[in-house]
Tab-separated table of C-alpha atoms in Angstrom:
chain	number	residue	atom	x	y	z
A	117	UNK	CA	-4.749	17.050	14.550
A	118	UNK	CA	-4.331	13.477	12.813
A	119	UNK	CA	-8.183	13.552	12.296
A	120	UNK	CA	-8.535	16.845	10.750
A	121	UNK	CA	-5.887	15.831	8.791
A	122	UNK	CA	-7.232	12.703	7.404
A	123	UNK	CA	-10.340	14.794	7.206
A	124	UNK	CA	-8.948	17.878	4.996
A	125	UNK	CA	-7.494	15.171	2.724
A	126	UNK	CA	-10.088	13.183	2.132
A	127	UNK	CA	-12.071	16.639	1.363
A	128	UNK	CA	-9.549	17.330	-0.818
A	129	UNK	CA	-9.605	14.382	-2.908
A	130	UNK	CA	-13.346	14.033	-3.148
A	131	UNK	CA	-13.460	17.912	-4.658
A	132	UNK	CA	-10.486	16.964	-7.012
A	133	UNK	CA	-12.246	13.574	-7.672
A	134	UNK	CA	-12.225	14.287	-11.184
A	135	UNK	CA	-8.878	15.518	-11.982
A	136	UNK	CA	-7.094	13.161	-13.976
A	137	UNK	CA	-4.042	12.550	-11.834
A	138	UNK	CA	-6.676	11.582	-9.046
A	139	UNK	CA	-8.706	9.631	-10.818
A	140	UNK	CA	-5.489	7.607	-12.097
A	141	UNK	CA	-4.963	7.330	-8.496
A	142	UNK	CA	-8.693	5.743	-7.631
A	143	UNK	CA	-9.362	8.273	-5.252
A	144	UNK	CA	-12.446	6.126	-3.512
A	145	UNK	CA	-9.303	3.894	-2.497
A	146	UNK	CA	-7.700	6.854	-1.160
A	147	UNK	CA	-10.680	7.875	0.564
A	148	UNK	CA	-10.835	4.859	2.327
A	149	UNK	CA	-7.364	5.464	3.440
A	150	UNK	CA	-8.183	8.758	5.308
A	151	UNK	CA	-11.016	7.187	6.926
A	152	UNK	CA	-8.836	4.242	8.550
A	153	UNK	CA	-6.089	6.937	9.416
A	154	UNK	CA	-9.439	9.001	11.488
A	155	UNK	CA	-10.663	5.679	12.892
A	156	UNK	CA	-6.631	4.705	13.882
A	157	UNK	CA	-6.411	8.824	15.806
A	158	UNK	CA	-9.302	8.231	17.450
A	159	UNK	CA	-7.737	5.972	20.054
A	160	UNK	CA	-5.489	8.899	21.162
A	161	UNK	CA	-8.527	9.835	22.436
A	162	UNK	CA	-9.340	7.120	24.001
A	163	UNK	CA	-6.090	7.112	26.223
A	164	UNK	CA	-6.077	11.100	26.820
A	165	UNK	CA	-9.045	11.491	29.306
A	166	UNK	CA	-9.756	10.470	33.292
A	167	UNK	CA	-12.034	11.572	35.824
A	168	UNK	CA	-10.763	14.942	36.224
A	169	UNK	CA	-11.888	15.930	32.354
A	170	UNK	CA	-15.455	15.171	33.798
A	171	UNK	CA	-15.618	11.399	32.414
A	172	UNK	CA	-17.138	8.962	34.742
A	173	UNK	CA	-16.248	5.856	35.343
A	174	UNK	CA	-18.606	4.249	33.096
A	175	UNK	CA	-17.144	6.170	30.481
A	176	UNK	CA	-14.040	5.566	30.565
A	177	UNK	CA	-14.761	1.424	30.127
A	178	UNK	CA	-16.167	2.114	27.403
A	179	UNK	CA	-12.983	3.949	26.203
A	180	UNK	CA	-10.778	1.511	27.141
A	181	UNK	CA	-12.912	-1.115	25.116
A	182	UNK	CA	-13.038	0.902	22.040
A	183	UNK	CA	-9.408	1.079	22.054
A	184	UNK	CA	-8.015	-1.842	20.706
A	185	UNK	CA	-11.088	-1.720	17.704
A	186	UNK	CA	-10.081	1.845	17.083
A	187	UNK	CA	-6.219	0.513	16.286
A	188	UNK	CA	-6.890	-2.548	15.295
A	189	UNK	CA	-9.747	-1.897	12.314
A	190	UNK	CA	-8.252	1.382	11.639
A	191	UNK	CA	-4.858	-0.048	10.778
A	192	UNK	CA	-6.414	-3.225	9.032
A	193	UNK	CA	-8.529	-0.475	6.965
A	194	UNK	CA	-5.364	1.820	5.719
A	195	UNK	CA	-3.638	-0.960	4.300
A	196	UNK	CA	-6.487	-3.192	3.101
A	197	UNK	CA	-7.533	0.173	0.920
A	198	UNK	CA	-3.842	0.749	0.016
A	199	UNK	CA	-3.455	-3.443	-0.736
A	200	UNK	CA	-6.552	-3.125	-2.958
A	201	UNK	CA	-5.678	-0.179	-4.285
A	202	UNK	CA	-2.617	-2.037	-6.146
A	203	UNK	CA	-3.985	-4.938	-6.211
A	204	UNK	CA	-5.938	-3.065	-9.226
A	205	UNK	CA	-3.847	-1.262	-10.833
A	206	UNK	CA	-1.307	-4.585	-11.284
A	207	UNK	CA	-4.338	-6.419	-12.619
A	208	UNK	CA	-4.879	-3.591	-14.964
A	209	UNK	CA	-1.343	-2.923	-16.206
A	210	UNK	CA	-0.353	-6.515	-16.843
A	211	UNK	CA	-3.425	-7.373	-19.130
A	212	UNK	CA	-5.140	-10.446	-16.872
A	213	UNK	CA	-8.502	-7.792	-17.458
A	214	UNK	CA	-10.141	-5.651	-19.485
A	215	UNK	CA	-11.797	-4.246	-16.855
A	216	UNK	CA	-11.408	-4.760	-12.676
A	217	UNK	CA	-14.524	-4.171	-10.538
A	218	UNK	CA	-13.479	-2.631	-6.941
A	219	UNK	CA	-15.658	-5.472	-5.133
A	220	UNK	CA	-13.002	-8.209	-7.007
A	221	UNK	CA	-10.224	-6.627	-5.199
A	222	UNK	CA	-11.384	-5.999	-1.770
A	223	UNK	CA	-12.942	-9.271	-0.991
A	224	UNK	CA	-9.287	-10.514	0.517
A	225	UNK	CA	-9.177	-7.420	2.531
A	226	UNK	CA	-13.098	-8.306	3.996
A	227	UNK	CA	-11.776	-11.456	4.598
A	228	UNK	CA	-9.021	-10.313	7.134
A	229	UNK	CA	-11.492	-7.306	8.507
A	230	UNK	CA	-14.076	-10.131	9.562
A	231	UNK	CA	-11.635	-11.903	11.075
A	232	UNK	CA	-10.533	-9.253	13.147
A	233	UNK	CA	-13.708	-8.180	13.775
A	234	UNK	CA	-14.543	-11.833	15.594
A	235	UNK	CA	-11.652	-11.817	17.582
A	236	UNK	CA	-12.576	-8.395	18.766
A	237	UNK	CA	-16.103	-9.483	19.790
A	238	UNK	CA	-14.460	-12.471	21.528
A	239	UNK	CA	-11.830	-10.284	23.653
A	240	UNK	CA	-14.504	-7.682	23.933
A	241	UNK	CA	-17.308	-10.034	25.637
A	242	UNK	CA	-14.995	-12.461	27.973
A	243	UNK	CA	-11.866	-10.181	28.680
A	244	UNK	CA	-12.668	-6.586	27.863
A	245	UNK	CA	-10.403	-3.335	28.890
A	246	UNK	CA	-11.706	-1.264	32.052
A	247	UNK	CA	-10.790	1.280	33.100
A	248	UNK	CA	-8.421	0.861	36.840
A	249	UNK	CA	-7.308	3.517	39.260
A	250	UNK	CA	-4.324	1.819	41.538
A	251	UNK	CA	-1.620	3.739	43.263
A	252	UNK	CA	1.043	4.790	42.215
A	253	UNK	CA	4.387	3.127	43.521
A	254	UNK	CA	6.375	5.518	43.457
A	255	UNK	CA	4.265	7.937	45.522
A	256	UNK	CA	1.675	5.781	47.717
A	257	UNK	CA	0.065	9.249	47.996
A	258	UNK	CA	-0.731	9.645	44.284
A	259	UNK	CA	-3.085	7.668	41.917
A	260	UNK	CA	-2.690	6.637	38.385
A	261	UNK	CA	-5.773	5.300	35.878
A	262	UNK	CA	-5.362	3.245	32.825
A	263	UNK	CA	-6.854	0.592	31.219
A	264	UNK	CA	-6.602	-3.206	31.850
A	265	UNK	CA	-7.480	-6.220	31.234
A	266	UNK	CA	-10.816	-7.459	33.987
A	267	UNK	CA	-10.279	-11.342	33.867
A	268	UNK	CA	-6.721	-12.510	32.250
A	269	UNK	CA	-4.278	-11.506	30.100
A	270	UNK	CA	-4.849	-9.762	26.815
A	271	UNK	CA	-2.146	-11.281	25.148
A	272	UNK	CA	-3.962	-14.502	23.334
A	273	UNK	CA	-6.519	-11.584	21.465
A	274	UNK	CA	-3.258	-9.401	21.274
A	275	UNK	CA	-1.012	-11.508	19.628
A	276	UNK	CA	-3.542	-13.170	16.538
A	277	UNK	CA	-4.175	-9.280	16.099
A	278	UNK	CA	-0.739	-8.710	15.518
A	279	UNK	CA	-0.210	-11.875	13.358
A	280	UNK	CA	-2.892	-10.723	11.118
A	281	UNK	CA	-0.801	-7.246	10.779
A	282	UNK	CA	2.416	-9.338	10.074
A	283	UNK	CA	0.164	-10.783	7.226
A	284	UNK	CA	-1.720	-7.713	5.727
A	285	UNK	CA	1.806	-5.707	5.742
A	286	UNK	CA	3.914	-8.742	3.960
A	287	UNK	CA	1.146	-8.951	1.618
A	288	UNK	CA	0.862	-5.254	0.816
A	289	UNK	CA	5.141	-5.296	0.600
A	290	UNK	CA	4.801	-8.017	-1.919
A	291	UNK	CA	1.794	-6.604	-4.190
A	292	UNK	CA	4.754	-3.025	-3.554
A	293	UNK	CA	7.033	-5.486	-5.517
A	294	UNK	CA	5.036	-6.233	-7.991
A	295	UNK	CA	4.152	-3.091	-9.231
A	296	UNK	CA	7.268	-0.849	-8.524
A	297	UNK	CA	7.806	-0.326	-12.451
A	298	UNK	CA	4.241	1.194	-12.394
A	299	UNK	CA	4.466	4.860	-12.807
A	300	UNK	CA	3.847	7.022	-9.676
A	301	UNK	CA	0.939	8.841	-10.948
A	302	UNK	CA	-1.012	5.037	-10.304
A	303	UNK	CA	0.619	3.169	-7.572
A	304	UNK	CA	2.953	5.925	-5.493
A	305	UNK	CA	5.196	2.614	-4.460
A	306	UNK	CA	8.061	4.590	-3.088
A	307	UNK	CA	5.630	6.935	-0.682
A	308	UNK	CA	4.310	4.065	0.255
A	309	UNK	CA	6.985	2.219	1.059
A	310	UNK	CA	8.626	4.825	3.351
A	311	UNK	CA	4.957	4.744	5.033
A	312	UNK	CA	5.493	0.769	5.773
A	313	UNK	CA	8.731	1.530	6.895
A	314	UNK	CA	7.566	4.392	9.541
A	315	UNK	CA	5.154	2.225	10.539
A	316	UNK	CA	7.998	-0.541	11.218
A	317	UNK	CA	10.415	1.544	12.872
A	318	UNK	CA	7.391	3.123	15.259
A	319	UNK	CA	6.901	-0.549	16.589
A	320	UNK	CA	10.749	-1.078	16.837
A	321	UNK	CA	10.913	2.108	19.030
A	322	UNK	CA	7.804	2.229	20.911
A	323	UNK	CA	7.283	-1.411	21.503
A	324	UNK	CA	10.679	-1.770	24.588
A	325	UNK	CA	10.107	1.683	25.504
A	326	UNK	CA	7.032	0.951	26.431
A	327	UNK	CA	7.641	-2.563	28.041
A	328	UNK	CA	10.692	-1.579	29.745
A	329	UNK	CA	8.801	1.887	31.215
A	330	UNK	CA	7.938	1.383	34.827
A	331	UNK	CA	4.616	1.342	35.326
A	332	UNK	CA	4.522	4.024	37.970
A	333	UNK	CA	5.578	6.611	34.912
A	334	UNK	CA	2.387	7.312	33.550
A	335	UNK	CA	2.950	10.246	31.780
A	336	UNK	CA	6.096	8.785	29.640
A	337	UNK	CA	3.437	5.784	29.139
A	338	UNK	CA	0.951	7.687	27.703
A	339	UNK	CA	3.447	10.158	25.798
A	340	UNK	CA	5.171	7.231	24.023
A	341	UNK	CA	1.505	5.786	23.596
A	342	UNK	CA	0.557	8.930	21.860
A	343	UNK	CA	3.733	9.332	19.529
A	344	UNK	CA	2.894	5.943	18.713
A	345	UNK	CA	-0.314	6.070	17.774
A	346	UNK	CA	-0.006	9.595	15.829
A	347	UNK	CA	2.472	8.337	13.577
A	348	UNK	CA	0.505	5.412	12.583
A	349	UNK	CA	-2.622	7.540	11.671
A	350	UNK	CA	-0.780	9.727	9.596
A	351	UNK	CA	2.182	8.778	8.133
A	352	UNK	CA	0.446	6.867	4.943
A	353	UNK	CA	-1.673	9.368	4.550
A	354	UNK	CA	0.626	12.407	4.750
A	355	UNK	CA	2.957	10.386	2.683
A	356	UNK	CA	0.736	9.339	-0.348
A	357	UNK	CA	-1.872	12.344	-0.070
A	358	UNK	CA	0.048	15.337	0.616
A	359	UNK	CA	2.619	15.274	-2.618
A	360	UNK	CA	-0.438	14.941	-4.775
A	361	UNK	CA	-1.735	18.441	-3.005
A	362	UNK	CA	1.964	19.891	-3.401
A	363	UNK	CA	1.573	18.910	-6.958
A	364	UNK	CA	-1.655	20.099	-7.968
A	365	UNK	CA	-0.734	23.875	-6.383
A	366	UNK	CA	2.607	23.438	-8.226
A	367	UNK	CA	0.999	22.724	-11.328
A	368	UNK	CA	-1.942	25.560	-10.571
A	369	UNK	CA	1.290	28.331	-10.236
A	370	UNK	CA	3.551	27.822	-12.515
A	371	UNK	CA	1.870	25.457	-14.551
A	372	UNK	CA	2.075	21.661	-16.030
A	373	UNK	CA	5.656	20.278	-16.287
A	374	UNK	CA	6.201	18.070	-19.243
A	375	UNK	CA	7.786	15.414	-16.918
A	376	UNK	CA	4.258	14.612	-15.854
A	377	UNK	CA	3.640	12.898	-18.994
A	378	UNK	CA	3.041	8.811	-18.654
A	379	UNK	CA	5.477	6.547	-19.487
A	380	UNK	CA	4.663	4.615	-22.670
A	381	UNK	CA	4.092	1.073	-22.479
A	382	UNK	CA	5.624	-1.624	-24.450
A	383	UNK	CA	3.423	-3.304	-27.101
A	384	UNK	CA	4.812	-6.967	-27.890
A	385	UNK	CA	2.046	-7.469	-29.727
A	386	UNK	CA	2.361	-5.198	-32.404
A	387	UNK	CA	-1.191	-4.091	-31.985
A	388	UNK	CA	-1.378	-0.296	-31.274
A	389	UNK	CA	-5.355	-0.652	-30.411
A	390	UNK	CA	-5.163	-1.544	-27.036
A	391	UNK	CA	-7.457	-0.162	-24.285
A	392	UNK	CA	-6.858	-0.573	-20.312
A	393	UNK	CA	-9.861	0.502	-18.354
A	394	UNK	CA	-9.850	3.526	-16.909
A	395	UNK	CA	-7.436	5.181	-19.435
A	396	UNK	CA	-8.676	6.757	-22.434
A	397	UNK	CA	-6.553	5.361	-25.457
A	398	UNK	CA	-4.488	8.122	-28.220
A	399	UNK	CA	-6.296	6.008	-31.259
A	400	UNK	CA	-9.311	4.645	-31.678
A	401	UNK	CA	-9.612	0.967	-32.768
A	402	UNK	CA	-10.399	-2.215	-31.724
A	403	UNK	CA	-10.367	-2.608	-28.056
A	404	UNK	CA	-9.194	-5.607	-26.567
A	405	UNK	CA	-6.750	-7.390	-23.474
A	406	UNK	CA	-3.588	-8.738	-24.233
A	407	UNK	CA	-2.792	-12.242	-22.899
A	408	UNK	CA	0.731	-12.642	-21.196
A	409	UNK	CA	0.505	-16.216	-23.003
A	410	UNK	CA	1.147	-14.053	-26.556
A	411	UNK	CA	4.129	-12.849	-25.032
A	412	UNK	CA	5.683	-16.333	-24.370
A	413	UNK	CA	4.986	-17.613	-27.831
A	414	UNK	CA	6.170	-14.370	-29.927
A	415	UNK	CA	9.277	-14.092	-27.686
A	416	UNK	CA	9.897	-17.703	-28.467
A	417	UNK	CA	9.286	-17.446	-31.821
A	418	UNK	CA	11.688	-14.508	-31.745
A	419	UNK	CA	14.246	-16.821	-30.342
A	420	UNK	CA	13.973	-19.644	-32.283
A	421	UNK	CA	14.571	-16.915	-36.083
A	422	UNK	CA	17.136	-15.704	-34.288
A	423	UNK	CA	19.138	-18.628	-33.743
A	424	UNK	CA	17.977	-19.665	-37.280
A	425	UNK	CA	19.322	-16.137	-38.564
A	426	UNK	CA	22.466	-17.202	-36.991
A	427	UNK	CA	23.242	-20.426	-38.447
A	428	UNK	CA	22.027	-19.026	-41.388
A	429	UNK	CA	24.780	-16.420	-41.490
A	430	UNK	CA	27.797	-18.874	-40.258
A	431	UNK	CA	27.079	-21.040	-43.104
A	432	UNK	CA	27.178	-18.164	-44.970
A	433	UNK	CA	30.374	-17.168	-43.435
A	434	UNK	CA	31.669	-20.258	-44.368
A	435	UNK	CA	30.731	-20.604	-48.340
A	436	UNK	CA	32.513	-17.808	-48.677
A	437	UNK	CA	35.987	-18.687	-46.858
A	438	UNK	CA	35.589	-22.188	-49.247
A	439	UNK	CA	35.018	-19.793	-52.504
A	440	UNK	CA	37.954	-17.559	-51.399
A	441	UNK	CA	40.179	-20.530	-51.124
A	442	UNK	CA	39.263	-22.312	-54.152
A	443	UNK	CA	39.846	-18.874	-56.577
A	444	UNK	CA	43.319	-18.403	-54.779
A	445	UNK	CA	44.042	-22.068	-55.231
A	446	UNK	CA	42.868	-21.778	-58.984
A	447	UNK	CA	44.996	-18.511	-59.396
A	448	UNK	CA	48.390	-20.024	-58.403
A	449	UNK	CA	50.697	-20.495	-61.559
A	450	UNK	CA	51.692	-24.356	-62.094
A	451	UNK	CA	55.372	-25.333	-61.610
């Protein structure tokens, strides 16, 4: 279900690539985004199958090993499209370019996937996941599978995994930040948001359920596992992709409301020619960036007539209480 979900959307916004709510919305970004939320679904899969399905042995290694690069890369992909995906449009809307490339943007997000990556080789070659039949302690009769660690622990490769979640996440909340006055139409910072946060409150719930679980339960092991895991794969996507679908067959019924229209933006400068890439401009004229360091200096200048203006006005003020006194003093009769 979560990958024919990510799959319908990502149809969808490759058919509507060139509506121009979707293209405001860089639908290759959003793309991207369904194919992380697949990638993240598949490791349901990867947990949901033993011997009795008609997997051998063999098999099911190799599911246990794809399991962690399933979650892992799948996550690190949904919110290194959505991070990049901002990244963009903040670069854009405050002026530092005329025009942003899509390989400027993603090379932080690379960075982190490569990193991942490694550590998944690493944990993959000396300490990989098999899969492990032992018996079940609360019925020595019965037999439970599941996959474990051959060698050691997992938790070294586990926990710099994690850290480099804590990382992608705070960055993504702060780039949120940064571009929450940005209409929805570009950024969607509130769906996102709630996203983040179902994400958060998914590890809050899942993460002592599952620790505290004995490990004879099996089936509420791999039932939280599978909440958990569904909710990750499609929560971003369901949240940022589906209100653009409600939208557009809004919009097809009854039509285009006229509290669709952008927000203007504020021109300091004066200068009504000014082009942003990627949105076509009401006037033609000179196209050009605007430098935040032109805002400092006319703000300052506005400052400085101001407080000019005001002294200007109190002596003002105060020529004219002296000339008032003077006439009443000269209008007095003389003892």
């Amino acid at each position: 279900m979560a990958i024919d979900n990510a799959t319908g959307c990502c149809l969808w916004i490759w058919l509507m690539r060139n509506n121009k709510k979707i293209l405001a919305s860089q639908p290759e970004f959003l793309c991207v985004l369904c194919f992380g939320s697949a990638v993240t679904a598949a490791s349901i899969a990867m947990i949901s199958f033993d011997e009795s399905y008609g997997w051998s042995v063999n098999a099911l290694a190799h599911g246990c090993k794809a399991l962690p690069w399933c979650f892992f890369i799948g996550y690190l992909i949904m919110y290194g499209a959505i991070f990049s995906k901002l990244s963009r449009t903040n670069q854009v809307f405050s002026f530092r370019r005329k025009k942003v490339e899509i390989n400027r943007v993603v090379r932080p997000f690379l960075v982190v996937l490569m990193l991942s990556i490694t550590v998944l080789i690493i944990w993959t070659a000396i300490n990989p996941l098999a899969w492990v039949r032992m018996e079940n302690k609360n019925d020595p009769l019965a037999t439970s599978g599941k996959c474990k660690s051959v060698n050691f622990s997992p938790l070294p490769f586990f926990i710099t995994l994690m850290v480099m979640i804590v990382m992608v996440t705070i960055s993504l909340l702060a780039i949120l930040w940064q571009t929450k006055d940005i209409q929805d139409e570009f950024v969607e910072s509130n769906w996102i948001f709630y996203g983040i946060l179902a994400h958060l409150q998914a590890w809050v719930m899942a993460l002592p359920i599952w620790f505290g679980i004995d490990s004879g339960s099996t089936n509420a092991i791999y039932l939280t596992a599978v909440v958990f895991l569904f909710i990750f794969s499609t929560a971003l996507v369901v949240l940022v992709i589906w209100p653009k679908i409600f939208m557009w067959a809004h919009t097809k019924i009854y039509g285009e409301s006229n509290n669709s229209k952008m927000r203007p933006r504020i021109n300091l400068s004066g200068d009504k020619h000014v082009h942003i890439s990627g949105l076509r401009s009401s006037q033609e004229g000179i196209s050009h960036p605007i430098q935040p360091d032109t805002y400092k200096e006319q703000v300052s200048l506005l400052f400085a007539e101001n407080s000019e203006l005001k002294k200007e006005i109190l002596e003002l003020k105060q020529g004219q209480k002296t000339q008032l006194g003077n006439s009443q003093g000269e209008e007095l009769p003389h003892s």
